[in-house]
Amino acid sequence: MYVLIDKKKSRGIIIAAALIIIAVAVTACILLFHEGVSENTVFPENVYGVSVHTRLLPVWTPKRPGIPRKIKYIVIHETGNRNNGADASAHSDYLRSVNGETASWHYTVDDKEIYHHIPDNEVAWHAGDGLSRNGGNRNGIGIELCVNSDGDFEKTFINAAKLTAYLLKQYGLTVKAIKQHADFIDKNCPETIRNTGRTEEFISLVSVYLNESPPE
Ligand SMILES: [Zn+2]
């Protein structure tokens, strides 16, 4: 009888110890992995006078798979949503609330402010090219410019140039790293910029900010 109880007890202790070891190992792995994801990435609060709100999507979800990567490009998009009120805040809400869709990107810019949805050094699904080696998803920070009818696109254009310049500087890239969605797949995005022939103007404006120091 005593022997039986002892055996049961020691089995329980072994199982408990094993569970604790597994829990510690898993936690350590998660912390290490997560540290790896978040180091060398920036969470700006202000870029050349424009407020940036960090409102991250939950990690390890279809929209934010948490895949770490190197940053090679800044990929410019437009939301294509001309509805009144379809500003950066509304797109942040949209990303956080709509399920069953995997489309995602890093920043949304409107005429007043910027929302940051996914850390810059993680993959997001904005370029339509899967995880191809030199693709936009795998290597690019996706920036969406709002085109809402009640917004001022000229200001959005300037704010996006400011954010692009800031990110290029942070990650040691040049204006050559500025890409458009259309560089990766056959899609006319960013539509307004392309249709009005303003691609070079955008790059020139980024260069102007690149030569300035961002305010503290
Ligand atoms: Zn696009």
PDB file of N, CA and C in Angstrom, residues 82-168:
ATOM      1  N   ARG A  82     -12.852  55.636 -51.618  1.00  0.00           N
ATOM      2  CA  ARG A  82     -13.136  57.078 -51.698  1.00  0.00           C
ATOM      3  C   ARG A  82     -14.293  57.509 -50.805  1.00  0.00           C
ATOM      4  N   ASN A  83     -14.816  56.605 -50.014  1.00  0.00           N
ATOM      5  CA  ASN A  83     -15.937  56.953 -49.126  1.00  0.00           C
ATOM      6  C   ASN A  83     -15.526  58.031 -48.125  1.00  0.00           C
ATOM      7  N   ASN A  84     -16.504  58.870 -47.776  1.00  0.00           N
ATOM      8  CA  ASN A  84     -16.269  59.835 -46.703  1.00  0.00           C
ATOM      9  C   ASN A  84     -15.919  59.058 -45.433  1.00  0.00           C
ATOM     10  N   GLY A  85     -14.931  59.533 -44.698  1.00  0.00           N
ATOM     11  CA  GLY A  85     -14.582  58.902 -43.423  1.00  0.00           C
ATOM     12  C   GLY A  85     -13.628  57.723 -43.546  1.00  0.00           C
ATOM     13  N   ALA A  86     -13.252  57.345 -44.774  1.00  0.00           N
ATOM     14  CA  ALA A  86     -12.329  56.204 -44.940  1.00  0.00           C
ATOM     15  C   ALA A  86     -10.893  56.680 -44.734  1.00  0.00           C
ATOM     16  N   ASP A  87     -10.632  57.152 -43.519  1.00  0.00           N
ATOM     17  CA  ASP A  87      -9.315  57.705 -43.193  1.00  0.00           C
ATOM     18  C   ASP A  87      -8.424  56.653 -42.508  1.00  0.00           C
ATOM     19  N   ALA A  88      -7.283  57.089 -41.962  1.00  0.00           N
ATOM     20  CA  ALA A  88      -6.327  56.129 -41.384  1.00  0.00           C
ATOM     21  C   ALA A  88      -6.917  55.411 -40.173  1.00  0.00           C
ATOM     22  N   SER A  89      -7.633  56.164 -39.343  1.00  0.00           N
ATOM     23  CA  SER A  89      -8.245  55.564 -38.152  1.00  0.00           C
ATOM     24  C   SER A  89      -9.275  54.502 -38.558  1.00  0.00           C
ATOM     25  N   ALA A  90     -10.081  54.811 -39.570  1.00  0.00           N
ATOM     26  CA  ALA A  90     -11.098  53.854 -40.034  1.00  0.00           C
ATOM     27  C   ALA A  90     -10.427  52.590 -40.587  1.00  0.00           C
ATOM     28  N   HIS A  91      -9.285  52.753 -41.257  1.00  0.00           N
ATOM     29  CA  HIS A  91      -8.593  51.561 -41.776  1.00  0.00           C
ATOM     30  C   HIS A  91      -7.964  50.739 -40.659  1.00  0.00           C
ATOM     31  N   SER A  92      -7.555  51.428 -39.597  1.00  0.00           N
ATOM     32  CA  SER A  92      -7.045  50.695 -38.436  1.00  0.00           C
ATOM     33  C   SER A  92      -8.173  49.856 -37.831  1.00  0.00           C
ATOM     34  N   ASP A  93      -9.343  50.469 -37.696  1.00  0.00           N
ATOM     35  CA  ASP A  93     -10.503  49.728 -37.168  1.00  0.00           C
ATOM     36  C   ASP A  93     -10.844  48.552 -38.081  1.00  0.00           C
ATOM     37  N   TYR A  94     -10.801  48.817 -39.374  1.00  0.00           N
ATOM     38  CA  TYR A  94     -11.139  47.781 -40.363  1.00  0.00           C
ATOM     39  C   TYR A  94     -10.197  46.570 -40.216  1.00  0.00           C
ATOM     40  N   LEU A  95      -8.881  46.883 -40.143  1.00  0.00           N
ATOM     41  CA  LEU A  95      -7.907  45.782 -40.029  1.00  0.00           C
ATOM     42  C   LEU A  95      -8.141  44.959 -38.770  1.00  0.00           C
ATOM     43  N   ARG A  96      -8.505  45.648 -37.698  1.00  0.00           N
ATOM     44  CA  ARG A  96      -8.671  44.945 -36.417  1.00  0.00           C
ATOM     45  C   ARG A  96      -9.994  44.214 -36.298  1.00  0.00           C
ATOM     46  N   SER A  97     -11.001  44.662 -37.061  1.00  0.00           N
ATOM     47  CA  SER A  97     -12.326  44.077 -36.842  1.00  0.00           C
ATOM     48  C   SER A  97     -12.730  43.032 -37.879  1.00  0.00           C
ATOM     49  N   VAL A  98     -12.238  43.178 -39.119  1.00  0.00           N
ATOM     50  CA  VAL A  98     -12.723  42.275 -40.158  1.00  0.00           C
ATOM     51  C   VAL A  98     -11.935  40.973 -40.146  1.00  0.00           C
ATOM     52  N   ASN A  99     -12.655  39.878 -39.997  1.00  0.00           N
ATOM     53  CA  ASN A  99     -11.992  38.577 -39.994  1.00  0.00           C
ATOM     54  C   ASN A  99     -12.260  37.859 -41.310  1.00  0.00           C
ATOM     55  N   GLY A 100     -11.478  36.819 -41.568  1.00  0.00           N
ATOM     56  CA  GLY A 100     -11.679  36.046 -42.786  1.00  0.00           C
ATOM     57  C   GLY A 100     -10.954  36.643 -43.982  1.00  0.00           C
ATOM     58  N   GLU A 101     -10.322  37.806 -43.793  1.00  0.00           N
ATOM     59  CA  GLU A 101      -9.523  38.417 -44.859  1.00  0.00           C
ATOM     60  C   GLU A 101      -8.071  38.391 -44.404  1.00  0.00           C
ATOM     61  N   THR A 102      -7.145  38.198 -45.329  1.00  0.00           N
ATOM     62  CA  THR A 102      -5.756  38.184 -44.895  1.00  0.00           C
ATOM     63  C   THR A 102      -5.015  39.458 -45.291  1.00  0.00           C
ATOM     64  N   ALA A 103      -5.620  40.298 -46.154  1.00  0.00           N
ATOM     65  CA  ALA A 103      -4.910  41.502 -46.602  1.00  0.00           C
ATOM     66  C   ALA A 103      -4.494  42.344 -45.397  1.00  0.00           C
ATOM     67  N   SER A 104      -3.239  42.787 -45.415  1.00  0.00           N
ATOM     68  CA  SER A 104      -2.726  43.590 -44.305  1.00  0.00           C
ATOM     69  C   SER A 104      -1.544  44.407 -44.792  1.00  0.00           C
ATOM     70  N   TRP A 105      -1.210  45.434 -44.051  1.00  0.00           N
ATOM     71  CA  TRP A 105      -0.100  46.307 -44.412  1.00  0.00           C
ATOM     72  C   TRP A 105       0.409  46.953 -43.130  1.00  0.00           C
ATOM     73  N   HIS A 106       1.483  47.750 -43.249  1.00  0.00           N
ATOM     74  CA  HIS A 106       2.145  48.257 -42.040  1.00  0.00           C
ATOM     75  C   HIS A 106       1.615  49.606 -41.549  1.00  0.00           C
ATOM     76  N   TYR A 107       1.398  50.539 -42.502  1.00  0.00           N
ATOM     77  CA  TYR A 107       0.971  51.883 -42.103  1.00  0.00           C
ATOM     78  C   TYR A 107      -0.178  52.364 -42.995  1.00  0.00           C
ATOM     79  N   THR A 108      -1.100  53.142 -42.406  1.00  0.00           N
ATOM     80  CA  THR A 108      -2.075  53.877 -43.210  1.00  0.00           C
ATOM     81  C   THR A 108      -1.886  55.361 -42.916  1.00  0.00           C
ATOM     82  N   VAL A 109      -1.847  56.153 -43.994  1.00  0.00           N
ATOM     83  CA  VAL A 109      -1.584  57.593 -43.890  1.00  0.00           C
ATOM     84  C   VAL A 109      -2.783  58.366 -44.413  1.00  0.00           C
ATOM     85  N   ASP A 110      -3.241  59.371 -43.668  1.00  0.00           N
ATOM     86  CA  ASP A 110      -4.255  60.274 -44.225  1.00  0.00           C
ATOM     87  C   ASP A 110      -3.733  61.702 -44.168  1.00  0.00           C
ATOM     88  N   ASP A 111      -4.622  62.675 -44.313  1.00  0.00           N
ATOM     89  CA  ASP A 111      -4.171  64.066 -44.386  1.00  0.00           C
ATOM     90  C   ASP A 111      -3.804  64.652 -43.027  1.00  0.00           C
ATOM     91  N   LYS A 112      -4.082  63.904 -41.940  1.00  0.00           N
ATOM     92  CA  LYS A 112      -3.804  64.439 -40.597  1.00  0.00           C
ATOM     93  C   LYS A 112      -2.860  63.584 -39.769  1.00  0.00           C
ATOM     94  N   GLU A 113      -2.922  62.246 -39.947  1.00  0.00           N
ATOM     95  CA  GLU A 113      -2.169  61.364 -39.051  1.00  0.00           C
ATOM     96  C   GLU A 113      -1.856  60.026 -39.715  1.00  0.00           C
ATOM     97  N   ILE A 114      -1.137  59.212 -38.956  1.00  0.00           N
ATOM     98  CA  ILE A 114      -0.671  57.921 -39.473  1.00  0.00           C
ATOM     99  C   ILE A 114      -0.985  56.848 -38.430  1.00  0.00           C
ATOM    100  N   TYR A 115      -1.432  55.677 -38.895  1.00  0.00           N
ATOM    101  CA  TYR A 115      -1.616  54.534 -37.987  1.00  0.00           C
ATOM    102  C   TYR A 115      -0.631  53.437 -38.381  1.00  0.00           C
ATOM    103  N   HIS A 116      -0.048  52.817 -37.363  1.00  0.00           N
ATOM    104  CA  HIS A 116       0.949  51.754 -37.554  1.00  0.00           C
ATOM    105  C   HIS A 116       0.301  50.444 -37.100  1.00  0.00           C
ATOM    106  N   HIS A 117       0.211  49.473 -38.027  1.00  0.00           N
ATOM    107  CA  HIS A 117      -0.560  48.255 -37.745  1.00  0.00           C
ATOM    108  C   HIS A 117       0.296  47.012 -37.461  1.00  0.00           C
ATOM    109  N   ILE A 118       1.454  46.942 -38.101  1.00  0.00           N
ATOM    110  CA  ILE A 118       2.298  45.737 -38.000  1.00  0.00           C
ATOM    111  C   ILE A 118       3.761  46.200 -37.885  1.00  0.00           C
ATOM    112  N   PRO A 119       4.572  45.591 -36.992  1.00  0.00           N
ATOM    113  CA  PRO A 119       5.984  45.991 -36.903  1.00  0.00           C
ATOM    114  C   PRO A 119       6.668  45.885 -38.273  1.00  0.00           C
ATOM    115  N   ASP A 120       7.556  46.839 -38.524  1.00  0.00           N
ATOM    116  CA  ASP A 120       8.169  46.952 -39.861  1.00  0.00           C
ATOM    117  C   ASP A 120       8.941  45.710 -40.283  1.00  0.00           C
ATOM    118  N   ASN A 121       9.488  44.979 -39.314  1.00  0.00           N
ATOM    119  CA  ASN A 121      10.326  43.828 -39.695  1.00  0.00           C
ATOM    120  C   ASN A 121       9.543  42.508 -39.701  1.00  0.00           C
ATOM    121  N   GLU A 122       8.226  42.624 -39.856  1.00  0.00           N
ATOM    122  CA  GLU A 122       7.395  41.418 -40.025  1.00  0.00           C
ATOM    123  C   GLU A 122       6.680  41.472 -41.370  1.00  0.00           C
ATOM    124  N   VAL A 123       6.486  40.295 -41.949  1.00  0.00           N
ATOM    125  CA  VAL A 123       5.762  40.176 -43.221  1.00  0.00           C
ATOM    126  C   VAL A 123       4.311  40.630 -43.058  1.00  0.00           C
ATOM    127  N   ALA A 124       3.797  41.335 -44.070  1.00  0.00           N
ATOM    128  CA  ALA A 124       2.351  41.617 -44.162  1.00  0.00           C
ATOM    129  C   ALA A 124       1.923  41.294 -45.593  1.00  0.00           C
ATOM    130  N   TRP A 125       0.614  41.181 -45.794  1.00  0.00           N
ATOM    131  CA  TRP A 125       0.091  40.704 -47.087  1.00  0.00           C
ATOM    132  C   TRP A 125      -0.516  41.852 -47.895  1.00  0.00           C
ATOM    133  N   HIS A 126       0.357  42.663 -48.516  1.00  0.00           N
ATOM    134  CA  HIS A 126      -0.131  43.841 -49.251  1.00  0.00           C
ATOM    135  C   HIS A 126       0.243  43.842 -50.723  1.00  0.00           C
ATOM    136  N   ALA A 127       1.258  43.073 -51.100  1.00  0.00           N
ATOM    137  CA  ALA A 127       1.775  43.192 -52.474  1.00  0.00           C
ATOM    138  C   ALA A 127       1.218  42.137 -53.428  1.00  0.00           C
ATOM    139  N   GLY A 128       0.474  41.176 -52.904  1.00  0.00           N
ATOM    140  CA  GLY A 128      -0.148  40.172 -53.771  1.00  0.00           C
ATOM    141  C   GLY A 128       0.832  39.194 -54.387  1.00  0.00           C
ATOM    142  N   ASP A 129       2.020  39.059 -53.781  1.00  0.00           N
ATOM    143  CA  ASP A 129       3.017  38.164 -54.383  1.00  0.00           C
ATOM    144  C   ASP A 129       3.495  37.074 -53.424  1.00  0.00           C
ATOM    145  N   GLY A 130       2.605  36.698 -52.508  1.00  0.00           N
ATOM    146  CA  GLY A 130       2.932  35.595 -51.594  1.00  0.00           C
ATOM    147  C   GLY A 130       4.195  35.865 -50.804  1.00  0.00           C
ATOM    148  N   LEU A 131       5.052  34.838 -50.741  1.00  0.00           N
ATOM    149  CA  LEU A 131       6.315  35.009 -50.015  1.00  0.00           C
ATOM    150  C   LEU A 131       7.496  34.919 -50.978  1.00  0.00           C
ATOM    151  N   SER A 132       7.297  35.386 -52.218  1.00  0.00           N
ATOM    152  CA  SER A 132       8.373  35.245 -53.204  1.00  0.00           C
ATOM    153  C   SER A 132       9.623  35.996 -52.748  1.00  0.00           C
ATOM    154  N   ARG A 133      10.750  35.430 -53.127  1.00  0.00           N
ATOM    155  CA  ARG A 133      12.040  35.789 -52.549  1.00  0.00           C
ATOM    156  C   ARG A 133      12.334  37.297 -52.542  1.00  0.00           C
ATOM    157  N   ASN A 134      12.199  37.937 -53.700  1.00  0.00           N
ATOM    158  CA  ASN A 134      12.460  39.379 -53.734  1.00  0.00           C
ATOM    159  C   ASN A 134      11.161  40.172 -53.803  1.00  0.00           C
ATOM    160  N   GLY A 135      10.100  39.561 -53.317  1.00  0.00           N
ATOM    161  CA  GLY A 135       8.769  40.151 -53.430  1.00  0.00           C
ATOM    162  C   GLY A 135       8.494  41.271 -52.438  1.00  0.00           C
ATOM    163  N   GLY A 136       7.357  41.912 -52.666  1.00  0.00           N
ATOM    164  CA  GLY A 136       6.952  43.046 -51.838  1.00  0.00           C
ATOM    165  C   GLY A 136       6.502  42.649 -50.452  1.00  0.00           C
ATOM    166  N   ASN A 137       5.769  41.539 -50.349  1.00  0.00           N
ATOM    167  CA  ASN A 137       5.327  41.095 -49.018  1.00  0.00           C
ATOM    168  C   ASN A 137       6.519  40.722 -48.150  1.00  0.00           C
ATOM    169  N   ARG A 138       7.422  39.958 -48.761  1.00  0.00           N
ATOM    170  CA  ARG A 138       8.538  39.400 -47.998  1.00  0.00           C
ATOM    171  C   ARG A 138       9.540  40.474 -47.580  1.00  0.00           C
ATOM    172  N   ASN A 139       9.657  41.544 -48.393  1.00  0.00           N
ATOM    173  CA  ASN A 139      10.736  42.516 -48.158  1.00  0.00           C
ATOM    174  C   ASN A 139      10.291  43.956 -47.960  1.00  0.00           C
ATOM    175  N   GLY A 140       8.999  44.219 -48.134  1.00  0.00           N
ATOM    176  CA  GLY A 140       8.572  45.618 -48.153  1.00  0.00           C
ATOM    177  C   GLY A 140       7.736  46.039 -46.961  1.00  0.00           C
ATOM    178  N   ILE A 141       7.894  47.309 -46.586  1.00  0.00           N
ATOM    179  CA  ILE A 141       6.983  47.926 -45.616  1.00  0.00           C
ATOM    180  C   ILE A 141       5.843  48.515 -46.438  1.00  0.00           C
ATOM    181  N   GLY A 142       4.637  48.011 -46.221  1.00  0.00           N
ATOM    182  CA  GLY A 142       3.479  48.469 -46.999  1.00  0.00           C
ATOM    183  C   GLY A 142       2.857  49.717 -46.399  1.00  0.00           C
ATOM    184  N   ILE A 143       2.788  50.777 -47.211  1.00  0.00           N
ATOM    185  CA  ILE A 143       2.159  52.033 -46.769  1.00  0.00           C
ATOM    186  C   ILE A 143       0.947  52.312 -47.653  1.00  0.00           C
ATOM    187  N   GLU A 144      -0.215  52.448 -47.030  1.00  0.00           N
ATOM    188  CA  GLU A 144      -1.450  52.765 -47.762  1.00  0.00           C
ATOM    189  C   GLU A 144      -1.763  54.249 -47.594  1.00  0.00           C
ATOM    190  N   LEU A 145      -1.976  54.939 -48.714  1.00  0.00           N
ATOM    191  CA  LEU A 145      -2.420  56.334 -48.677  1.00  0.00           C
ATOM    192  C   LEU A 145      -3.940  56.357 -48.808  1.00  0.00           C
ATOM    193  N   CYS A 146      -4.593  57.088 -47.911  1.00  0.00           N
ATOM    194  CA  CYS A 146      -6.054  57.210 -47.988  1.00  0.00           C
ATOM    195  C   CYS A 146      -6.451  58.116 -49.144  1.00  0.00           C
ATOM    196  N   VAL A 147      -7.586  57.803 -49.749  1.00  0.00           N
ATOM    197  CA  VAL A 147      -8.108  58.617 -50.860  1.00  0.00           C
ATOM    198  C   VAL A 147      -9.560  58.998 -50.582  1.00  0.00           C
ATOM    199  N   ASN A 148      -9.918  59.062 -49.294  1.00  0.00           N
ATOM    200  CA  ASN A 148     -11.308  59.398 -48.929  1.00  0.00           C
ATOM    201  C   ASN A 148     -11.688  60.786 -49.456  1.00  0.00           C
ATOM    202  N   SER A 149     -12.930  60.890 -49.954  1.00  0.00           N
ATOM    203  CA  SER A 149     -13.397  62.128 -50.598  1.00  0.00           C
ATOM    204  C   SER A 149     -13.372  63.324 -49.656  1.00  0.00           C
ATOM    205  N   ASP A 150     -13.532  63.067 -48.351  1.00  0.00           N
ATOM    206  CA  ASP A 150     -13.514  64.184 -47.411  1.00  0.00           C
ATOM    207  C   ASP A 150     -12.109  64.449 -46.864  1.00  0.00           C
ATOM    208  N   GLY A 151     -11.088  63.867 -47.486  1.00  0.00           N
ATOM    209  CA  GLY A 151      -9.707  64.126 -47.074  1.00  0.00           C
ATOM    210  C   GLY A 151      -9.015  65.010 -48.103  1.00  0.00           C
ATOM    211  N   ASP A 152      -7.833  65.515 -47.736  1.00  0.00           N
ATOM    212  CA  ASP A 152      -7.056  66.367 -48.635  1.00  0.00           C
ATOM    213  C   ASP A 152      -5.878  65.527 -49.141  1.00  0.00           C
ATOM    214  N   PHE A 153      -5.997  65.014 -50.364  1.00  0.00           N
ATOM    215  CA  PHE A 153      -4.983  64.090 -50.862  1.00  0.00           C
ATOM    216  C   PHE A 153      -3.597  64.740 -50.929  1.00  0.00           C
ATOM    217  N   GLU A 154      -3.564  66.062 -51.171  1.00  0.00           N
ATOM    218  CA  GLU A 154      -2.247  66.733 -51.244  1.00  0.00           C
ATOM    219  C   GLU A 154      -1.509  66.596 -49.913  1.00  0.00           C
ATOM    220  N   LYS A 155      -2.254  66.739 -48.820  1.00  0.00           N
ATOM    221  CA  LYS A 155      -1.621  66.605 -47.494  1.00  0.00           C
ATOM    222  C   LYS A 155      -1.242  65.148 -47.228  1.00  0.00           C
ATOM    223  N   THR A 156      -2.107  64.224 -47.646  1.00  0.00           N
ATOM    224  CA  THR A 156      -1.805  62.795 -47.475  1.00  0.00           C
ATOM    225  C   THR A 156      -0.510  62.441 -48.227  1.00  0.00           C
ATOM    226  N   PHE A 157      -0.378  62.994 -49.431  1.00  0.00           N
ATOM    227  CA  PHE A 157       0.798  62.780 -50.274  1.00  0.00           C
ATOM    228  C   PHE A 157       2.071  63.250 -49.540  1.00  0.00           C
ATOM    229  N   ILE A 158       1.974  64.428 -48.938  1.00  0.00           N
ATOM    230  CA  ILE A 158       3.123  64.984 -48.195  1.00  0.00           C
ATOM    231  C   ILE A 158       3.414  64.117 -46.955  1.00  0.00           C
ATOM    232  N   ASN A 159       2.358  63.737 -46.216  1.00  0.00           N
ATOM    233  CA  ASN A 159       2.557  62.929 -45.007  1.00  0.00           C
ATOM    234  C   ASN A 159       3.184  61.567 -45.346  1.00  0.00           C
ATOM    235  N   ALA A 160       2.768  60.992 -46.474  1.00  0.00           N
ATOM    236  CA  ALA A 160       3.342  59.698 -46.884  1.00  0.00           C
ATOM    237  C   ALA A 160       4.814  59.862 -47.258  1.00  0.00           C
ATOM    238  N   ALA A 161       5.151  60.991 -47.883  1.00  0.00           N
ATOM    239  CA  ALA A 161       6.560  61.249 -48.238  1.00  0.00           C
ATOM    240  C   ALA A 161       7.392  61.396 -46.961  1.00  0.00           C
ATOM    241  N   LYS A 162       6.802  62.054 -45.957  1.00  0.00           N
ATOM    242  CA  LYS A 162       7.510  62.216 -44.682  1.00  0.00           C
ATOM    243  C   LYS A 162       7.766  60.857 -44.028  1.00  0.00           C
ATOM    244  N   LEU A 163       6.735  60.018 -44.002  1.00  0.00           N
ATOM    245  CA  LEU A 163       6.888  58.682 -43.390  1.00  0.00           C
ATOM    246  C   LEU A 163       7.917  57.848 -44.163  1.00  0.00           C
ATOM    247  N   THR A 164       7.841  57.920 -45.476  1.00  0.00           N
ATOM    248  CA  THR A 164       8.785  57.151 -46.308  1.00  0.00           C
ATOM    249  C   THR A 164      10.221  57.599 -46.033  1.00  0.00           C
ATOM    250  N   ALA A 165      10.431  58.918 -45.976  1.00  0.00           N
ATOM    251  CA  ALA A 165      11.779  59.437 -45.714  1.00  0.00           C
ATOM    252  C   ALA A 165      12.266  58.969 -44.345  1.00  0.00           C
ATOM    253  N   TYR A 166      11.394  59.048 -43.368  1.00  0.00           N
ATOM    254  CA  TYR A 166      11.745  58.631 -42.004  1.00  0.00           C
ATOM    255  C   TYR A 166      12.173  57.165 -41.991  1.00  0.00           C
ATOM    256  N   LEU A 167      11.388  56.310 -42.642  1.00  0.00           N
ATOM    257  CA  LEU A 167      11.684  54.868 -42.625  1.00  0.00           C
ATOM    258  C   LEU A 167      12.958  54.559 -43.410  1.00  0.00           C
ATOM    259  N   LEU A 168      13.153  55.211 -44.537  1.00  0.00           N
ATOM    260  CA  LEU A 168      14.389  54.983 -45.311  1.00  0.00           C
ATOM    261  C   LEU A 168      15.595  55.298 -44.436  1.00  0.00           C
TER     262      LEU A 168
END
